Amino acid sequence: MRFPIVPTLALVAILSGGRAAAEQRFPPPDFSPGYSLPVTEAQGAPARADARGYIDAAVLAGALALASYLALGRRSRRGLVLLGLGSLAYFGFYRHGCICPVGAVQNVVLAITDPGYALPLTAALFFALPLLFTLFFGRAFCAAVCPLGAVQDVVLASPVAVPGWLARALGLVPFVYLGAAVLLVATGSTFLICRYDPFVGFFRLSAGLDLTIYGAALLIIGVFVGRPYCRFLCPYGALLGLVSRLSWRRVTITPAECVRCRLCEDACPFGAITTPSPETPPARRAGKTALAVTLLALPLLMGLGALAGRALSPAFAHTHATIRLAERVWLEEAGEVEGTTDQSDAFRATGLALDDLYLAAGALRARFDTGTTILGVFAGLAAGATLLRVSLRRTRRDYEADPALCLACGRCYRYCPVETDRGKRHRKPREAAP
Amino acid sequence: MNPRGPSLFAALKSDARAAARTALVTGAFAAITAAALLAYHVRGSAEDFIDSAEIADLKSALAADPDNGALKIEIQERDLAIRRAYFAKLARLDRGIYLLLGGVLAFVGSLAWMAFARRAAPKPGAAEPTAAAEARATLSARWSVAALAVIAAGLGAAWAGRSDLAFLDRAVQAIEEAKAPPVLAPPEEIAKQWPRFRGPGGLGVSAYLNVPAEWNGASGAGILWKTPVPISSDNSPVVWGDRIFLSGATKKRREVYCFDAATGALLWTGKVERVPGSKDGPDDIMEDTGYAAPTVATCGRRVYAIFANADLAAFDFDGRRVWARNLGVPENNYGYAASLLVYRHLLIVSYDQAKPEDNKSRFLAFDIRNGKTVWDTVRPVAASWDTPIVITHAGVDQLITCSNPFVIAYAPDTGRELWRADCLNDDVAPSPVYAGGLVLAVNTGAQLSAIKPDGTGDVTKTHILWLAEDGLPDIASPAATDDYVYLLTTHGLLTCYETKTGKLLYEEDTDLSFNASPSIVGDKLYLISTKGVAIILRIGPTYEELGRSELGEGVHASPAFQDGRIYIRGKKHLYCIGAR
Amino acid sequence: MSDHETTPIPRRGFMRAAARAACALGIGGGAAYLVAPRTPGERVWQIDPEKCIACGNCATYCVLRESAVKCVHSFAMCGYCELCTGFFNPSPNDLTTAAENVLCPTGAIVRRFVEDPYFEYTIDQNLCIGCGKCVKGCKMFGNGSLYLQVIHDRCLNCNQCSIAAACPSEAWVRVPAARPHLWKKVT
């Protein structure tokens, strides 16, 4: 008999009816002595050690400390540039941009919302360390540790100023992005920030077409607009911006007393330098009215946000695999679509009840309804807060770095004559320039 | 200090044009590399290689011609070539990406050089900030936030507009409904309607006595309306209130129709398509049976239909499909023909097939709310074409089923067998009836058996009250009153027995042929021939014809009787007979 | 006249310090809380072979140009069939390793005669691209001893695995890095 197994095959195929995982249809043979079973491929490979993650976390902590020292102590732009390139090389190209603090937000949220998920220590450190450093020393992380920031800093060749009003509005986007990312993690949909990380494809030297175009577009914009992702998209940057308002020490343009020479006015490619208040203050009454109106409008904005968020619930819900699966299966059952998909086939093969799938989808929808409403309120609050900040006047006497916008890159240092002066006094005098 | 340092510095600083030229060249290089890489990237994907259509075609060609040596060689060569091309592409992509990376780095470097060369000493603006400028900035910031909100709202609306979760509402609603007690029409309401094949009890008995006894299809006399039915099939009309339901099918199309009883207008067509697991066909059925021989059934809220390919579907009264499933095509040499019946919240389906020893025949009951199987009873019988009935005898509901070789009674709510009698043979198509406290089961090749339905177990020897062997029908079901049983053969022989004793009262050859089952309206018996000739005769111990009416169109389906009306499905049209 | 002058600086500084301390405590404490009570080890992606339907996405969705997923073989489960349905086409022309008979698009399965009538099948990991064709064949008609696993010296362990996002059967799970494989056991 040439094909002794063929009839058996047909029989087995009929009897098994699909669900037959790990079924011993053909008993393993009893070999004559001398044959030893080979080892399963990759079984001999050593387990992935945790050490790698701890090294990364240690490198992160070291880089943060160094960046803080370079930004605040040495006030060295060159040092920050070199550190940034080093971070780009290590966290970016060597470690392939994963895991990064920007994405670690999601791991933290997942650990809060999914009891089955254990937060790895590395992820916790990647999330917390930059925030803690920012709390004490300003955004040194953004300056020279974040590979996403570094790659944009590298391409920033001829910056043009983004008008303040536009930057103000676009500055809201990271908050909405953060809120959406949290919502999608909390509902178990996806890690939005990681999926749409624009530069991770460059770090891996491999990306899909869509992300390549997205990343390339950001880099091309980044030649002219300083760090577009950091300022107008980065959800972790939104958190750092909030935290940096409280920071203990932070980058100052001048190491000593500002002489108001105005030389640094155009120094910042990120629009973080605030000018002194005008000598003649505007009418106080008008300002107060605007402030009161904005305050009153805040609940209205939040309410509108809630309505808008609730209306987006089905759209957000469709990002969840279970909702999409339930819809697909329902459409198949209702005869509204032709054929089946891998997803629906896999679901049917599990033998689980359709009703349970629909009920699970229903429960998820309820979570999305709540979540999108909260997201809407949050977006309304963020918009209101921006309007409030616009309406609040605070007297500034000097040219200062706005704590929320300053990325501690140190570009402004050399524009300051006080700094130059101090530098001359500190260093040995060089031979006179021709 | 290196004396060349400052001079190189100065040279770089001074030559902004060289920087610009470098930037241009490196930028062009990077752009061309990127474009080439992109074009290369999109040309052919991994799927083309893994699931090569070319290799698949060649392999199936080889399957058809297994000894073609040249083909084998061709497969081997093409396989190797495709594999090589794919991995060569990967390797080239790898190299290309480093090339691109280098180009981009050079470009960025030259941009930085350009910026460095062009950098001028900071020149402070002319004016100190003024209050007016600050106020303007504040205002424009407010407007920009508002504009952003509007843009976001627009984008959000565009995004939200593409997705809704209406399916989930319906799915969850169906689940809730299945948890709640079923909404059922009261028995007295069901008795007024015509909810299944041969009326409320499946006995072919009209609840109304005022139905017409005379009409003429040619002149239109006595015909309220007639309306074409899209697909001609032999299933019978079912009526609930002002709606009439029919089904029709071909090998590829399966449809349920709802007509308006007042005007005959086709209200909706429910297409039964894309049912999970469903296949078109089957190929090998008798043309006379067709693809939609089973009559639909209704519970008063929904209508249920089954077809030759065992697609079973439920539609609500507005034509929306509520659920559908496929039972798998039964082994049935003429084509599936048993009609549906609704008992309380159960849709009972005869799924008899193959031969008794195959153990494939089953009766199934589905929850009318969601189509889930409630009970499933295997039967030791052959394929059958008759429709079961539910009777109430001595306060107990019994589901009476007929097939070669048994009449079996089940408890309709559980599918548990109550009794069986071995009294049938061959291909059973006439449905059982119940009259005078007796179950009457008949088929050609066997006999007419009057069974007392109060036994348990095998009652063949104990509960068959009488047997008769004359005029046994092969398609039409019997009609019976407490006093008389009528059998009608396909060739037009009408035979009348006494119900209580089985005494042969008369035989009458009508010289017509019949597929439709006889119906009882008060003291009249209605017979409709395959040519559309209706004979109305007096129920009694002798043959007494009261009249004949011609529809002018062939009829294979049994009529439905309502208040003052008869609905008859012809081969092409649905007729409403009644007084204006 | 302005806020700057009327607000006492020391109080403001104190408030900021307090807020800062609260923030630091919140961030540090929160992170510690989330880590402490659970096993804090690293997590890596892996495929649950019982859920895997061998759809083929693993070969095409990985961010690496050559997927980190490859086929492995639990030899103890294998029937050593002469007609291996993971190796051969559904109805092979002949039981040889020629291209017209075999499933694997890269010829990554090595078929070796052991003793009559048994053949040993090993995976050449350098050639395997993780398409799962053999897995499907073995699962459908055989013992299911061929299955897909993430090979961890290739996997970048992305925070959001692209294949996991595309997996139709929710077979991708995060497992402790200390035990990064989900081997099939002989039943």
CSV table of N, CA and C in Angstrom, one decimal, chain A residues 56 91-92 95-100 194 200 203-204, chain C residues 156-160:
chain,number,residue,atom,x,y,z
A,56,ASP,N,18.0,49.1,30.5
A,56,ASP,CA,17.3,50.2,29.8
A,56,ASP,C,16.9,51.3,30.8
A,91,PHE,N,18.2,54.4,22.5
A,91,PHE,CA,16.8,54.1,22.6
A,91,PHE,C,16.1,54.0,21.3
A,92,GLY,N,16.6,54.7,20.3
A,92,GLY,CA,16.0,54.7,19.0
A,92,GLY,C,16.5,53.5,18.2
A,95,ARG,N,17.7,50.1,20.5
A,95,ARG,CA,16.6,49.5,21.2
A,95,ARG,C,15.3,49.6,20.4
A,96,HIS,N,15.3,50.0,19.2
A,96,HIS,CA,14.2,50.1,18.3
A,96,HIS,C,13.0,50.9,18.8
A,97,GLY,N,13.3,51.8,19.7
A,97,GLY,CA,12.2,52.8,20.1
A,97,GLY,C,11.1,52.1,20.9
A,98,CYS,N,11.4,51.0,21.5
A,98,CYS,CA,10.4,50.3,22.3
A,98,CYS,C,11.1,49.6,23.5
A,99,ILE,N,10.7,49.9,24.6
A,99,ILE,CA,9.6,50.7,25.1
A,99,ILE,C,10.1,52.1,25.4
A,100,CYS,N,9.2,53.0,25.2
A,100,CYS,CA,9.5,54.4,25.5
A,100,CYS,C,8.6,55.0,26.5
A,194,CYS,N,1.3,53.7,20.5
A,194,CYS,CA,2.3,52.8,19.8
A,194,CYS,C,2.0,52.6,18.4
A,200,VAL,N,8.9,55.2,15.0
A,200,VAL,CA,9.4,53.9,15.4
A,200,VAL,C,9.8,53.1,14.1
A,203,PHE,N,13.3,53.9,13.3
A,203,PHE,CA,14.2,53.2,14.2
A,203,PHE,C,14.4,51.7,13.9
A,204,ARG,N,13.3,51.1,13.4
A,204,ARG,CA,13.4,49.7,13.1
A,204,ARG,C,13.9,49.5,11.6
C,156,LEU,N,11.1,42.0,18.5
C,156,LEU,CA,11.5,43.3,19.2
C,156,LEU,C,10.6,43.5,20.4
C,157,ASN,N,9.6,42.7,20.6
C,157,ASN,CA,8.7,42.9,21.7
C,157,ASN,C,8.1,44.3,21.8
C,158,CYS,N,7.5,44.7,20.6
C,158,CYS,CA,6.9,46.0,20.6
C,158,CYS,C,5.8,46.1,21.6
C,159,ASN,N,5.6,47.3,22.2
C,159,ASN,CA,4.6,47.5,23.2
C,159,ASN,C,3.2,47.1,22.6
C,160,GLN,N,2.9,47.5,21.4
C,160,GLN,CA,1.7,47.0,20.7
C,160,GLN,C,2.2,46.2,19.5
